[in-house]
PDB file of C-alpha atoms in Angstrom:
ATOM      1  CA  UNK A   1     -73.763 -98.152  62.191  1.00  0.00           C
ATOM      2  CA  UNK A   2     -71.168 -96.181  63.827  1.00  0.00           C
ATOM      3  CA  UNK A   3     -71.436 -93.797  66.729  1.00  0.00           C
ATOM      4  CA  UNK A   4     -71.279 -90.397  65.652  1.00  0.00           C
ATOM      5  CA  UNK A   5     -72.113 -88.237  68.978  1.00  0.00           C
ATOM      6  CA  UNK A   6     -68.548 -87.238  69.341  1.00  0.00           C
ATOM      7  CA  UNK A   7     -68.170 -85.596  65.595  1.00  0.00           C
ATOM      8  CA  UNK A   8     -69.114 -82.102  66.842  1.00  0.00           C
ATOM      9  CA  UNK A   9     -67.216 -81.953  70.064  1.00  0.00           C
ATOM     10  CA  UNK A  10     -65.495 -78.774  70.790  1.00  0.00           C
ATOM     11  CA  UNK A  11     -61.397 -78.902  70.189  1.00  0.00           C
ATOM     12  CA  UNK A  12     -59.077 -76.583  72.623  1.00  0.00           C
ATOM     13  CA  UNK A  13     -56.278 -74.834  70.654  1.00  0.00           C
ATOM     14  CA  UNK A  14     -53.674 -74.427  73.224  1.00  0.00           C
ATOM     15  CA  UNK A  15     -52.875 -70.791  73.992  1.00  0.00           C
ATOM     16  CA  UNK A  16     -49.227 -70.840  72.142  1.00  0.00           C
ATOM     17  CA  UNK A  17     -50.229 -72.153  69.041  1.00  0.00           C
ATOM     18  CA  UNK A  18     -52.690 -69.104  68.763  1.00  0.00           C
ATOM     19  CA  UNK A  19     -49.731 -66.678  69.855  1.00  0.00           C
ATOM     20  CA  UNK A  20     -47.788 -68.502  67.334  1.00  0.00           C
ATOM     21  CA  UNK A  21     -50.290 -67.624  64.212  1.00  0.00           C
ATOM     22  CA  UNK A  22     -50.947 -65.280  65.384  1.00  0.00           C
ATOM     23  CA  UNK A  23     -47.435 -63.376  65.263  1.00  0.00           C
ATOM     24  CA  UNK A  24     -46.950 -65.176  61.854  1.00  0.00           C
ATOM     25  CA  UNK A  25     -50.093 -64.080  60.388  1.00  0.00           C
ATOM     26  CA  UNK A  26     -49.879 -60.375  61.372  1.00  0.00           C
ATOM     27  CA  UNK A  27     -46.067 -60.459  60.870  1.00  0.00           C
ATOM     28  CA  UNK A  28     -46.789 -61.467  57.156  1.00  0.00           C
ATOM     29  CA  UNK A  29     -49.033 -58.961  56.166  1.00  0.00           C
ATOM     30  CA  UNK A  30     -46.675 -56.030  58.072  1.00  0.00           C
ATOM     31  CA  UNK A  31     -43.432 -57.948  55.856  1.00  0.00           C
ATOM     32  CA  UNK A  32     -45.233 -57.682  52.769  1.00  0.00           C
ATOM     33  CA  UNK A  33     -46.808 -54.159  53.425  1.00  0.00           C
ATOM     34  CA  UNK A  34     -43.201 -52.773  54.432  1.00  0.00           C
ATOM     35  CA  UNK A  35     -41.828 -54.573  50.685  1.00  0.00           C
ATOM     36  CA  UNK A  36     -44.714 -52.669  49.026  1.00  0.00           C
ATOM     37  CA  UNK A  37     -44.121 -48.805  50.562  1.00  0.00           C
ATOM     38  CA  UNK A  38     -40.235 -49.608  50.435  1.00  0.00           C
ATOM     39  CA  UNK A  39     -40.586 -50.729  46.750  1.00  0.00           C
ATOM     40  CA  UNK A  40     -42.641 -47.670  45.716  1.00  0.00           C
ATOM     41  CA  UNK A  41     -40.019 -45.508  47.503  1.00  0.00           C
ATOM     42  CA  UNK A  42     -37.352 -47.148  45.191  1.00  0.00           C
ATOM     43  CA  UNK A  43     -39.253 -46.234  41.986  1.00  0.00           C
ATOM     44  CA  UNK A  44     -40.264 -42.992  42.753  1.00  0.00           C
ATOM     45  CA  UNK A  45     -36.899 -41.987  43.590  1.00  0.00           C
ATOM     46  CA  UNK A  46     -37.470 -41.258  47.244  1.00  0.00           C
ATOM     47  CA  UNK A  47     -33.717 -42.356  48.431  1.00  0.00           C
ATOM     48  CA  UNK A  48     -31.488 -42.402  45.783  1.00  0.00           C
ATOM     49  CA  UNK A  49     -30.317 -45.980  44.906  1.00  0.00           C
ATOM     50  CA  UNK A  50     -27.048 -47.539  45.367  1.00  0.00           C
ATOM     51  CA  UNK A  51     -27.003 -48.904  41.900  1.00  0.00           C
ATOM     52  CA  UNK A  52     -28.451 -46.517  39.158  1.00  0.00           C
ATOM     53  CA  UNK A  53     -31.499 -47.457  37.172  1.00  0.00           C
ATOM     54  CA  UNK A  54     -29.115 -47.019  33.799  1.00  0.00           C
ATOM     55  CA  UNK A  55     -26.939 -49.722  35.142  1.00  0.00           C
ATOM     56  CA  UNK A  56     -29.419 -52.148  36.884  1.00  0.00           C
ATOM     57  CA  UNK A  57     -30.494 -54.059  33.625  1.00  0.00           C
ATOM     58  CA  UNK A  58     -27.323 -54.460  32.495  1.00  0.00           C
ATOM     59  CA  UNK A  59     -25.851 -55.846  35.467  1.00  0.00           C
ATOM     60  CA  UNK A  60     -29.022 -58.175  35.962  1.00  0.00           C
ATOM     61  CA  UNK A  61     -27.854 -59.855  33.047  1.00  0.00           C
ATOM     62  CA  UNK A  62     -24.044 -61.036  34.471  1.00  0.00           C
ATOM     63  CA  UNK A  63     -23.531 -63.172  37.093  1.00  0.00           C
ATOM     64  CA  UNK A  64     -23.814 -62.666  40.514  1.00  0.00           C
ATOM     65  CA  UNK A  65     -20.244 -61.916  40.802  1.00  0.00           C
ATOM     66  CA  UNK A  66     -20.113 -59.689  38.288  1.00  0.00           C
ATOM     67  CA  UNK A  67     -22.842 -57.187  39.442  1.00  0.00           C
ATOM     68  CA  UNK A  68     -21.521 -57.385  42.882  1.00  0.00           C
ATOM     69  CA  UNK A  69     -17.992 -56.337  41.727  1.00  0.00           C
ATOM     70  CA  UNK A  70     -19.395 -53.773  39.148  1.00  0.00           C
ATOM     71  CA  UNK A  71     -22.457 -52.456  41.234  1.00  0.00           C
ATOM     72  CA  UNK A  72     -19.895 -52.419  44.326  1.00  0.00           C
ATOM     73  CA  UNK A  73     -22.840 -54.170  46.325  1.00  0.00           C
ATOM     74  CA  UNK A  74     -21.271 -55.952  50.045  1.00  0.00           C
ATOM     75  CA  UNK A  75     -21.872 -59.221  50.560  1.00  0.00           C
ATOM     76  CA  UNK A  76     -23.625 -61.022  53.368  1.00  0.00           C
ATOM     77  CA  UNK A  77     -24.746 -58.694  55.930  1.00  0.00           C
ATOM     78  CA  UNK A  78     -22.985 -55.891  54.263  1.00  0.00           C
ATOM     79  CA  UNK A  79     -26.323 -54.340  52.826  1.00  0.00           C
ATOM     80  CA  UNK A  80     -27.183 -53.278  56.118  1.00  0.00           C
ATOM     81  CA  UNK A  81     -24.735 -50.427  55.617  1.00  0.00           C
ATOM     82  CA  UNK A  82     -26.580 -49.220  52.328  1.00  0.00           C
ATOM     83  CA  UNK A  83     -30.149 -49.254  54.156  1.00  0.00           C
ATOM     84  CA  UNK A  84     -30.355 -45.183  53.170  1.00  0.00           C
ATOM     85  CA  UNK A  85     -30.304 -46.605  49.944  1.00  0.00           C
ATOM     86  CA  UNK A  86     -33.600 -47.142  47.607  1.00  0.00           C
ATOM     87  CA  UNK A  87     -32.592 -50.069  46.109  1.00  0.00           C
ATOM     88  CA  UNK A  88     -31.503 -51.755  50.076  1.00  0.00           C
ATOM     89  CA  UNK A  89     -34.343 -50.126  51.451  1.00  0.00           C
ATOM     90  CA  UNK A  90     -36.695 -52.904  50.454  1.00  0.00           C
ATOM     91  CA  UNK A  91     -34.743 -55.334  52.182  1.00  0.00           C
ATOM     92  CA  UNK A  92     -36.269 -54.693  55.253  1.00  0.00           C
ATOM     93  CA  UNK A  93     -39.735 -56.409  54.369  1.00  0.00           C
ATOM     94  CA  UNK A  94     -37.600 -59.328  53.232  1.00  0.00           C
ATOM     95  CA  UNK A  95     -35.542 -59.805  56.441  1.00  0.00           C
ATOM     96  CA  UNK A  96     -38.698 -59.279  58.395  1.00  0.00           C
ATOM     97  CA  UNK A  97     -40.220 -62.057  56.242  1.00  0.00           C
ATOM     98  CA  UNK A  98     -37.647 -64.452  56.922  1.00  0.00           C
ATOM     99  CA  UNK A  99     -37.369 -63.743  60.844  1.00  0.00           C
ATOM    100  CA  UNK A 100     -40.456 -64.440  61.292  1.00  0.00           C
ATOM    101  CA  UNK A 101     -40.206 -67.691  62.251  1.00  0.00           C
ATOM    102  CA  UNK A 102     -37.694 -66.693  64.832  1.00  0.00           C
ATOM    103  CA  UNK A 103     -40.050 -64.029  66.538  1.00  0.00           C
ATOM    104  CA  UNK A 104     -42.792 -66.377  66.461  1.00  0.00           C
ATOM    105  CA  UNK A 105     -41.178 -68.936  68.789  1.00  0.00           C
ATOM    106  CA  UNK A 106     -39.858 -66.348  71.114  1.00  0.00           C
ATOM    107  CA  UNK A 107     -42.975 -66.032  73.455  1.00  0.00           C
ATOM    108  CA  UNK A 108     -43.616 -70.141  73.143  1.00  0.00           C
ATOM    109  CA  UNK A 109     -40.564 -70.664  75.040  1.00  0.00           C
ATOM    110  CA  UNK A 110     -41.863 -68.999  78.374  1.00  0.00           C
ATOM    111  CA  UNK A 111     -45.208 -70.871  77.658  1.00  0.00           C
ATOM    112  CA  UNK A 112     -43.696 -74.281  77.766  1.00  0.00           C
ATOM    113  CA  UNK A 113     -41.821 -73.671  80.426  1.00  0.00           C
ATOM    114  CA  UNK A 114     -44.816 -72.692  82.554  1.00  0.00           C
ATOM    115  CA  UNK A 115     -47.068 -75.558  80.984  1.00  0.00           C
ATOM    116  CA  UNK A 116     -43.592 -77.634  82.375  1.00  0.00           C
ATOM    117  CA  UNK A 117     -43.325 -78.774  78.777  1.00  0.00           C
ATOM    118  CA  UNK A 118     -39.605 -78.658  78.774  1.00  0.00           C
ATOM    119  CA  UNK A 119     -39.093 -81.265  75.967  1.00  0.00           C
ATOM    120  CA  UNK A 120     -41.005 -78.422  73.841  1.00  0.00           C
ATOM    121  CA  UNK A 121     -39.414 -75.757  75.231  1.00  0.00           C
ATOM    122  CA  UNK A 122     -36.005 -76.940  74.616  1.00  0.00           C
ATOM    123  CA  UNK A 123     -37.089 -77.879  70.929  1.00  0.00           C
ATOM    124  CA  UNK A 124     -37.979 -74.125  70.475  1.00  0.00           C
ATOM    125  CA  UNK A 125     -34.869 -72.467  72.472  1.00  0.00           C
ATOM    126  CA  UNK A 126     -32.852 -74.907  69.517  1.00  0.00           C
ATOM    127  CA  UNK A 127     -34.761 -73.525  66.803  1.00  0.00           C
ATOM    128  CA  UNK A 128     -34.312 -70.153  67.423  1.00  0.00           C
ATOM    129  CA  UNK A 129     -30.207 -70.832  68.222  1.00  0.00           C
ATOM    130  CA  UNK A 130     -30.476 -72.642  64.630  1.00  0.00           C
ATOM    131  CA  UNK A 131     -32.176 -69.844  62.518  1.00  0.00           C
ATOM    132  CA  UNK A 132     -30.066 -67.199  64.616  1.00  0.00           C
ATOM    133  CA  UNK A 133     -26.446 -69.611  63.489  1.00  0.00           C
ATOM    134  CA  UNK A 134     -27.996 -69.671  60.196  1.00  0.00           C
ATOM    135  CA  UNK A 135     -28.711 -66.383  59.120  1.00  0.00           C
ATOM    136  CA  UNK A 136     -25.479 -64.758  61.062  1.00  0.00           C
ATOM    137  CA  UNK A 137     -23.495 -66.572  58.179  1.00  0.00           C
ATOM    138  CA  UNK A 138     -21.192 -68.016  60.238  1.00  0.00           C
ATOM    139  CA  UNK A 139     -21.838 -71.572  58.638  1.00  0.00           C
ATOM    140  CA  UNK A 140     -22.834 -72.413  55.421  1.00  0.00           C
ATOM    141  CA  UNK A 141     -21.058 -72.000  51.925  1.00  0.00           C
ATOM    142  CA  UNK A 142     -21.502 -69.539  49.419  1.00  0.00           C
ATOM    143  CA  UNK A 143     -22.269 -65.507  49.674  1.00  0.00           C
ATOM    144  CA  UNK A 144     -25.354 -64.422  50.438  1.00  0.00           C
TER     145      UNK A 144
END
């Protein structure tokens, strides 16, 4: 029969991990809660959009290209400079979404360096160089 007095036994979730969900779980709902006011904003006219209703559906239906010619919509980064804009607006929620993951690992880097964890700590300094690289634009193919 096997020994089964160590099933119950208490497990210690290291403080960063905690931080860590903790950031992503609170991060999530604000992302989502920011796409939700920003989108109702957008419909109910708040900021007037960049690309009017009229002309949305039709440009939804030609390719990217096409509706970023014709809707005279930036690439890349370049929707940063139409954020007074309804239909831009809701990017914010979306960009907080995706940085997540880069915010989250900020405070684990001072907490593996204290816990002299520096294999960890330089595994999470990279990660956060990566994403940053990443979503500058400055490698990769394609417009975005």
């Amino acid at each position: 029969m096997a020994d089964n007095k160590n099933v119950c036994a208490p497990v210690e979730t290291p403080r960063e991990q905690l931080v860590y969900a903790e950031i992503l779980f609170w991060g999530c709902w604000g992302g989502l809660a920011l796409m939700a006011v920003t989108y109702i904003v957008y419909l109910a006219g708040i900021l007037p959009p960049h690309v009017p209703m009229d002309q949305i559906t039709v440009l939804w239906s030609k390719p990217v290209g096409t509706y970023l010619a014709e809707g005279k919509v930036p690439n890349g980064w370049g929707w940063l400079v139409l954020l007074g804009k309804g239909d831009f607006v809701n990017f914010l929620g979306i960009v907080l979404l995706a940085g997540l993951t880069i915010v989250a690992y900020l405070p684990l880097i001072p907490a593996f360096l204290g816990k002299k964890d520096k294999a960890f700590a330089v595994i999470a300094i990279l990660e956060v160089l990566v994403l940053l690289i990443v979503a500058s634009g400055l490698v990769g193919g394609g417009d975005h």
